[in-house]
Amino acid sequence: SSNCGLRYSDLVTLRVCDVLIPNGEITDGFCLEESKTSALRSVYFNKAMKSVLKFIINFKNLSAESYLFLTDGNRKSYFKEWIYDDDGNIVDVVKTGEKYDENGKERQYAPVSCKQASRWWAELHDFGADGKLSSHSARNTFRYFISTSGVSDEGDIALASQCMAHSSVAITAKHYANITESMKKRAADTLNLGLEALERSLCSMLI
């Protein structure tokens, strides 16, 4: 999520066939309808993301219909159904030990649950990470580096808003601003409005 900005609810539903192109390589990107907002957004995979996805697919020998993000211990846990909140957003997954559904069709191995993902994030504290961590932390990391990338002439916060499929720039600014004192100082230092004219005037006064 740090490299693509997807929510847990969108990452967990991804299957191998969603990210592979016919030649077996990882796609450069695709169009996704977000589970939370129903908004269509373009998702692009950089080199780091492609490398991770290719490793996962090969290491776990996943089929085209397999969910991408499985836990190491869920080879006997099968997907049953999604859990939705009152707004219709996916918030978790229901697993079952039954390999076949009521129609006799073989189930797919279940993707990682929200609780399992939360435990993974909590374990980062063992490696010195501070603060409250969740799957949204990775999305915030994505926002930070996109909004400070300097690649947009229209304003990096606007770029981040588009990349995260927010309904407005105001939402991005409200929830993901994270403006630090050092950033404010660098911004002030960068301006120097009228510096050249001021320096010329001071030099002429000293002559």
mmCIF file of C-alpha atoms in Angstrom:
data_model
loop_
_atom_site.group_PDB
_atom_site.id
_atom_site.type_symbol
_atom_site.label_atom_id
_atom_site.label_comp_id
_atom_site.label_asym_id
_atom_site.label_seq_id
_atom_site.Cartn_x
_atom_site.Cartn_y
_atom_site.Cartn_z
ATOM 1 C CA SER A 1 0.000 0.000 0.000
ATOM 2 C CA SER A 2 2.976 2.308 0.586
ATOM 3 C CA ASN A 3 3.776 2.044 -3.120
ATOM 4 C CA CYS A 4 0.263 2.198 -4.566
ATOM 5 C CA GLY A 5 -1.948 3.896 -1.965
ATOM 6 C CA LEU A 6 -4.687 1.246 -1.953
ATOM 7 C CA ARG A 7 -6.927 0.705 1.058
ATOM 8 C CA TYR A 8 -6.974 -2.654 2.857
ATOM 9 C CA SER A 9 -10.440 -3.308 1.429
ATOM 10 C CA ASP A 10 -9.095 -2.962 -2.121
ATOM 11 C CA LEU A 11 -5.793 -4.777 -1.638
ATOM 12 C CA VAL A 12 -7.405 -7.802 -0.004
ATOM 13 C CA THR A 13 -9.761 -8.381 -2.949
ATOM 14 C CA LEU A 14 -6.992 -8.439 -5.571
ATOM 15 C CA ARG A 15 -6.460 -11.691 -7.422
ATOM 16 C CA VAL A 16 -3.468 -12.772 -9.494
ATOM 17 C CA CYS A 17 -5.459 -12.294 -12.716
ATOM 18 C CA ASP A 18 -5.998 -8.634 -11.785
ATOM 19 C CA VAL A 19 -2.286 -7.817 -11.941
ATOM 20 C CA LEU A 20 -0.922 -10.121 -14.637
ATOM 21 C CA ILE A 21 -0.890 -9.395 -18.369
ATOM 22 C CA PRO A 22 -1.001 -12.223 -20.978
ATOM 23 C CA ASN A 23 2.786 -12.576 -21.198
ATOM 24 C CA GLY A 24 2.957 -13.389 -17.485
ATOM 25 C CA GLU A 25 4.448 -10.061 -16.422
ATOM 26 C CA ILE A 26 2.981 -7.664 -13.858
ATOM 27 C CA THR A 27 0.866 -4.936 -15.434
ATOM 28 C CA ASP A 28 1.993 -1.302 -15.348
ATOM 29 C CA GLY A 29 -1.414 -0.375 -13.986
ATOM 30 C CA PHE A 30 -5.151 -0.937 -14.127
ATOM 31 C CA CYS A 31 -8.466 0.743 -13.361
ATOM 32 C CA LEU A 32 -10.099 -0.050 -10.026
ATOM 33 C CA GLU A 33 -13.508 0.730 -8.559
ATOM 34 C CA GLU A 34 -12.799 1.480 -4.900
ATOM 35 C CA SER A 35 -14.895 -0.471 -2.417
ATOM 36 C CA LYS A 36 -15.281 2.491 -0.061
ATOM 37 C CA THR A 37 -16.190 5.260 -2.494
ATOM 38 C CA SER A 38 -17.147 3.375 -5.690
ATOM 39 C CA ALA A 39 -14.881 5.886 -7.417
ATOM 40 C CA LEU A 40 -12.877 4.741 -10.423
ATOM 41 C CA ARG A 41 -9.166 5.297 -10.021
ATOM 42 C CA SER A 42 -6.050 4.395 -11.931
ATOM 43 C CA VAL A 43 -3.588 2.251 -9.989
ATOM 44 C CA TYR A 44 0.019 2.186 -11.167
ATOM 45 C CA PHE A 45 2.656 -0.335 -10.145
ATOM 46 C CA ASN A 46 6.233 0.894 -9.841
ATOM 47 C CA LYS A 47 9.299 -1.341 -9.983
ATOM 48 C CA ALA A 48 9.221 -2.078 -6.237
ATOM 49 C CA MET A 49 5.555 -3.080 -6.342
ATOM 50 C CA LYS A 50 6.071 -5.266 -9.404
ATOM 51 C CA SER A 51 8.975 -7.041 -7.733
ATOM 52 C CA VAL A 52 6.939 -7.779 -4.592
ATOM 53 C CA LEU A 53 3.913 -9.035 -6.530
ATOM 54 C CA LYS A 54 6.016 -11.263 -8.771
ATOM 55 C CA PHE A 55 7.794 -12.726 -5.740
ATOM 56 C CA ILE A 56 4.479 -13.454 -3.974
ATOM 57 C CA ILE A 57 2.985 -15.160 -7.026
ATOM 58 C CA ASN A 58 6.045 -17.322 -7.682
ATOM 59 C CA PHE A 59 6.904 -18.103 -4.049
ATOM 60 C CA LYS A 60 3.358 -19.228 -3.200
ATOM 61 C CA ASN A 61 2.758 -20.768 -6.637
ATOM 62 C CA LEU A 62 -0.550 -18.928 -6.960
ATOM 63 C CA SER A 63 -3.065 -19.643 -9.704
ATOM 64 C CA ALA A 64 -4.743 -16.941 -11.772
ATOM 65 C CA GLU A 65 -7.858 -16.965 -9.568
ATOM 66 C CA SER A 66 -5.969 -16.969 -6.255
ATOM 67 C CA TYR A 67 -6.170 -14.002 -3.934
ATOM 68 C CA LEU A 68 -2.806 -12.261 -3.868
ATOM 69 C CA PHE A 69 -2.392 -11.586 -0.177
ATOM 70 C CA LEU A 70 -2.625 -14.811 1.806
ATOM 71 C CA THR A 71 -1.163 -15.466 5.234
ATOM 72 C CA ASP A 72 1.485 -18.144 5.681
ATOM 73 C CA GLY A 73 -0.785 -20.122 7.980
ATOM 74 C CA ASN A 74 -4.070 -20.108 6.077
ATOM 75 C CA ARG A 75 -3.550 -22.945 3.607
ATOM 76 C CA LYS A 76 -6.531 -24.692 5.239
ATOM 77 C CA SER A 77 -8.657 -21.568 5.505
ATOM 78 C CA TYR A 78 -10.946 -20.931 2.585
ATOM 79 C CA PHE A 79 -12.814 -17.840 1.496
ATOM 80 C CA LYS A 80 -16.525 -17.821 2.397
ATOM 81 C CA GLU A 81 -17.729 -14.229 2.152
ATOM 82 C CA TRP A 82 -16.885 -10.581 2.754
ATOM 83 C CA ILE A 83 -17.989 -8.592 5.790
ATOM 84 C CA TYR A 84 -19.397 -5.152 4.953
ATOM 85 C CA ASP A 85 -20.066 -2.100 7.091
ATOM 86 C CA ASP A 86 -23.297 -0.088 6.981
ATOM 87 C CA ASP A 87 -22.024 1.877 3.969
ATOM 88 C CA GLY A 88 -21.277 -1.240 1.964
ATOM 89 C CA ASN A 89 -17.502 -1.120 2.402
ATOM 90 C CA ILE A 90 -15.495 -4.316 2.849
ATOM 91 C CA VAL A 91 -14.057 -4.403 6.357
ATOM 92 C CA ASP A 92 -13.046 -8.057 6.755
ATOM 93 C CA VAL A 93 -13.325 -11.589 5.445
ATOM 94 C CA VAL A 94 -15.176 -14.671 6.705
ATOM 95 C CA LYS A 95 -13.154 -17.882 6.453
ATOM 96 C CA THR A 96 -14.202 -21.507 6.570
ATOM 97 C CA GLY A 97 -12.530 -24.883 6.853
ATOM 98 C CA GLU A 98 -14.847 -26.280 4.185
ATOM 99 C CA LYS A 99 -12.954 -26.713 0.922
ATOM 100 C CA TYR A 100 -16.121 -26.810 -1.207
ATOM 101 C CA ASP A 101 -19.168 -24.538 -1.201
ATOM 102 C CA GLU A 102 -22.804 -25.654 -1.131
ATOM 103 C CA ASN A 103 -22.712 -26.132 -4.913
ATOM 104 C CA GLY A 104 -19.668 -28.371 -4.785
ATOM 105 C CA LYS A 105 -17.341 -25.716 -6.200
ATOM 106 C CA GLU A 106 -13.854 -25.590 -4.744
ATOM 107 C CA ARG A 107 -13.244 -22.430 -2.725
ATOM 108 C CA GLN A 108 -10.191 -20.199 -3.018
ATOM 109 C CA TYR A 109 -7.771 -19.912 -0.124
ATOM 110 C CA ALA A 110 -8.849 -16.986 2.033
ATOM 111 C CA PRO A 111 -7.034 -13.651 1.854
ATOM 112 C CA VAL A 112 -5.510 -12.067 4.932
ATOM 113 C CA SER A 113 -8.086 -10.799 7.413
ATOM 114 C CA CYS A 114 -8.184 -7.293 8.828
ATOM 115 C CA LYS A 115 -7.253 -8.633 12.275
ATOM 116 C CA GLN A 116 -4.266 -10.500 10.867
ATOM 117 C CA ALA A 117 -3.090 -7.407 9.010
ATOM 118 C CA SER A 118 -3.437 -5.365 12.216
ATOM 119 C CA ARG A 119 -1.275 -7.870 14.097
ATOM 120 C CA TRP A 120 1.414 -7.557 11.435
ATOM 121 C CA TRP A 121 1.431 -3.797 11.852
ATOM 122 C CA ALA A 122 1.564 -4.113 15.649
ATOM 123 C CA GLU A 123 4.652 -6.316 15.334
ATOM 124 C CA LEU A 124 6.529 -3.395 13.774
ATOM 125 C CA HIS A 125 6.776 -1.941 17.281
ATOM 126 C CA ASP A 126 9.225 -4.775 18.018
ATOM 127 C CA PHE A 127 11.520 -3.217 15.412
ATOM 128 C CA GLY A 128 11.408 0.257 16.929
ATOM 129 C CA ALA A 129 8.387 1.748 15.165
ATOM 130 C CA ASP A 130 6.510 4.372 17.205
ATOM 131 C CA GLY A 131 2.904 5.482 17.396
ATOM 132 C CA LYS A 132 -0.350 3.866 16.361
ATOM 133 C CA LEU A 133 0.153 1.736 13.270
ATOM 134 C CA SER A 134 -2.441 0.234 10.951
ATOM 135 C CA SER A 135 -2.947 -0.616 7.296
ATOM 136 C CA HIS A 136 -3.816 3.064 6.861
ATOM 137 C CA SER A 137 -0.267 3.947 7.929
ATOM 138 C CA ALA A 138 1.030 2.582 4.624
ATOM 139 C CA ARG A 139 -1.540 4.647 2.727
ATOM 140 C CA ASN A 140 -0.398 7.719 4.624
ATOM 141 C CA THR A 141 3.224 6.910 3.728
ATOM 142 C CA PHE A 142 2.191 6.791 0.071
ATOM 143 C CA ARG A 143 0.461 10.164 0.414
ATOM 144 C CA TYR A 144 3.488 11.759 2.060
ATOM 145 C CA PHE A 145 5.980 10.753 -0.619
ATOM 146 C CA ILE A 146 3.587 11.556 -3.474
ATOM 147 C CA SER A 147 2.817 14.991 -2.050
ATOM 148 C CA THR A 148 6.524 15.799 -1.607
ATOM 149 C CA SER A 149 7.666 14.274 -4.915
ATOM 150 C CA GLY A 150 7.780 17.573 -6.810
ATOM 151 C CA VAL A 151 6.505 15.987 -10.052
ATOM 152 C CA SER A 152 3.338 18.074 -10.414
ATOM 153 C CA ASP A 153 3.100 21.648 -11.679
ATOM 154 C CA GLU A 154 -0.474 21.834 -10.354
ATOM 155 C CA GLY A 155 0.467 21.261 -6.719
ATOM 156 C CA ASP A 156 1.570 18.065 -5.011
ATOM 157 C CA ILE A 157 -1.372 17.930 -2.587
ATOM 158 C CA ALA A 158 -3.689 17.920 -5.622
ATOM 159 C CA LEU A 159 -1.666 15.092 -7.153
ATOM 160 C CA ALA A 160 -1.869 13.099 -3.916
ATOM 161 C CA SER A 161 -5.614 13.671 -3.779
ATOM 162 C CA GLN A 162 -6.029 12.277 -7.285
ATOM 163 C CA CYS A 163 -3.754 9.301 -6.613
ATOM 164 C CA MET A 164 -5.703 8.422 -3.464
ATOM 165 C CA ALA A 165 -9.085 8.881 -5.180
ATOM 166 C CA HIS A 166 -10.311 11.410 -2.625
ATOM 167 C CA SER A 167 -13.460 13.319 -3.536
ATOM 168 C CA SER A 168 -11.686 16.638 -2.917
ATOM 169 C CA VAL A 169 -8.281 18.130 -2.165
ATOM 170 C CA ALA A 170 -9.759 19.402 1.112
ATOM 171 C CA ILE A 171 -10.135 15.829 2.386
ATOM 172 C CA THR A 172 -6.508 15.061 1.581
ATOM 173 C CA ALA A 173 -5.324 18.245 3.271
ATOM 174 C CA LYS A 174 -7.503 17.683 6.349
ATOM 175 C CA HIS A 175 -6.526 14.102 7.079
ATOM 176 C CA TYR A 176 -3.050 13.779 5.601
ATOM 177 C CA ALA A 177 -1.389 17.178 5.866
ATOM 178 C CA ASN A 178 1.319 16.234 8.407
ATOM 179 C CA ILE A 179 3.046 19.584 7.998
ATOM 180 C CA THR A 180 6.226 19.690 10.090
ATOM 181 C CA GLU A 181 8.186 22.686 11.403
ATOM 182 C CA SER A 182 11.136 21.808 9.177
ATOM 183 C CA MET A 183 8.827 21.775 6.129
ATOM 184 C CA LYS A 184 7.481 25.212 7.033
ATOM 185 C CA LYS A 185 11.021 26.547 7.467
ATOM 186 C CA ARG A 186 12.128 25.147 4.100
ATOM 187 C CA ALA A 187 9.082 26.693 2.461
ATOM 188 C CA ALA A 188 9.877 30.091 3.975
ATOM 189 C CA ASP A 189 13.561 29.813 3.055
ATOM 190 C CA THR A 190 12.652 28.949 -0.541
ATOM 191 C CA LEU A 191 10.575 32.087 -1.138
ATOM 192 C CA ASN A 192 13.021 34.970 -0.579
ATOM 193 C CA LEU A 193 10.691 37.274 -2.489
ATOM 194 C CA GLY A 194 12.456 40.444 -3.658
ATOM 195 C CA LEU A 195 15.849 39.279 -2.359
ATOM 196 C CA GLU A 196 17.807 40.268 -5.468
ATOM 197 C CA ALA A 197 16.242 43.741 -5.604
ATOM 198 C CA LEU A 198 16.841 44.201 -1.897
ATOM 199 C CA GLU A 199 20.480 43.193 -2.193
ATOM 200 C CA ARG A 200 20.994 45.599 -5.124
ATOM 201 C CA SER A 201 19.434 48.420 -3.124
ATOM 202 C CA LEU A 202 21.601 47.705 -0.092
ATOM 203 C CA CYS A 203 24.725 47.580 -2.253
ATOM 204 C CA SER A 204 23.886 50.928 -3.857
ATOM 205 C CA MET A 205 23.374 52.499 -0.436
ATOM 206 C CA LEU A 206 26.786 51.329 0.697
ATOM 207 C CA ILE A 207 28.603 52.712 -2.335
#
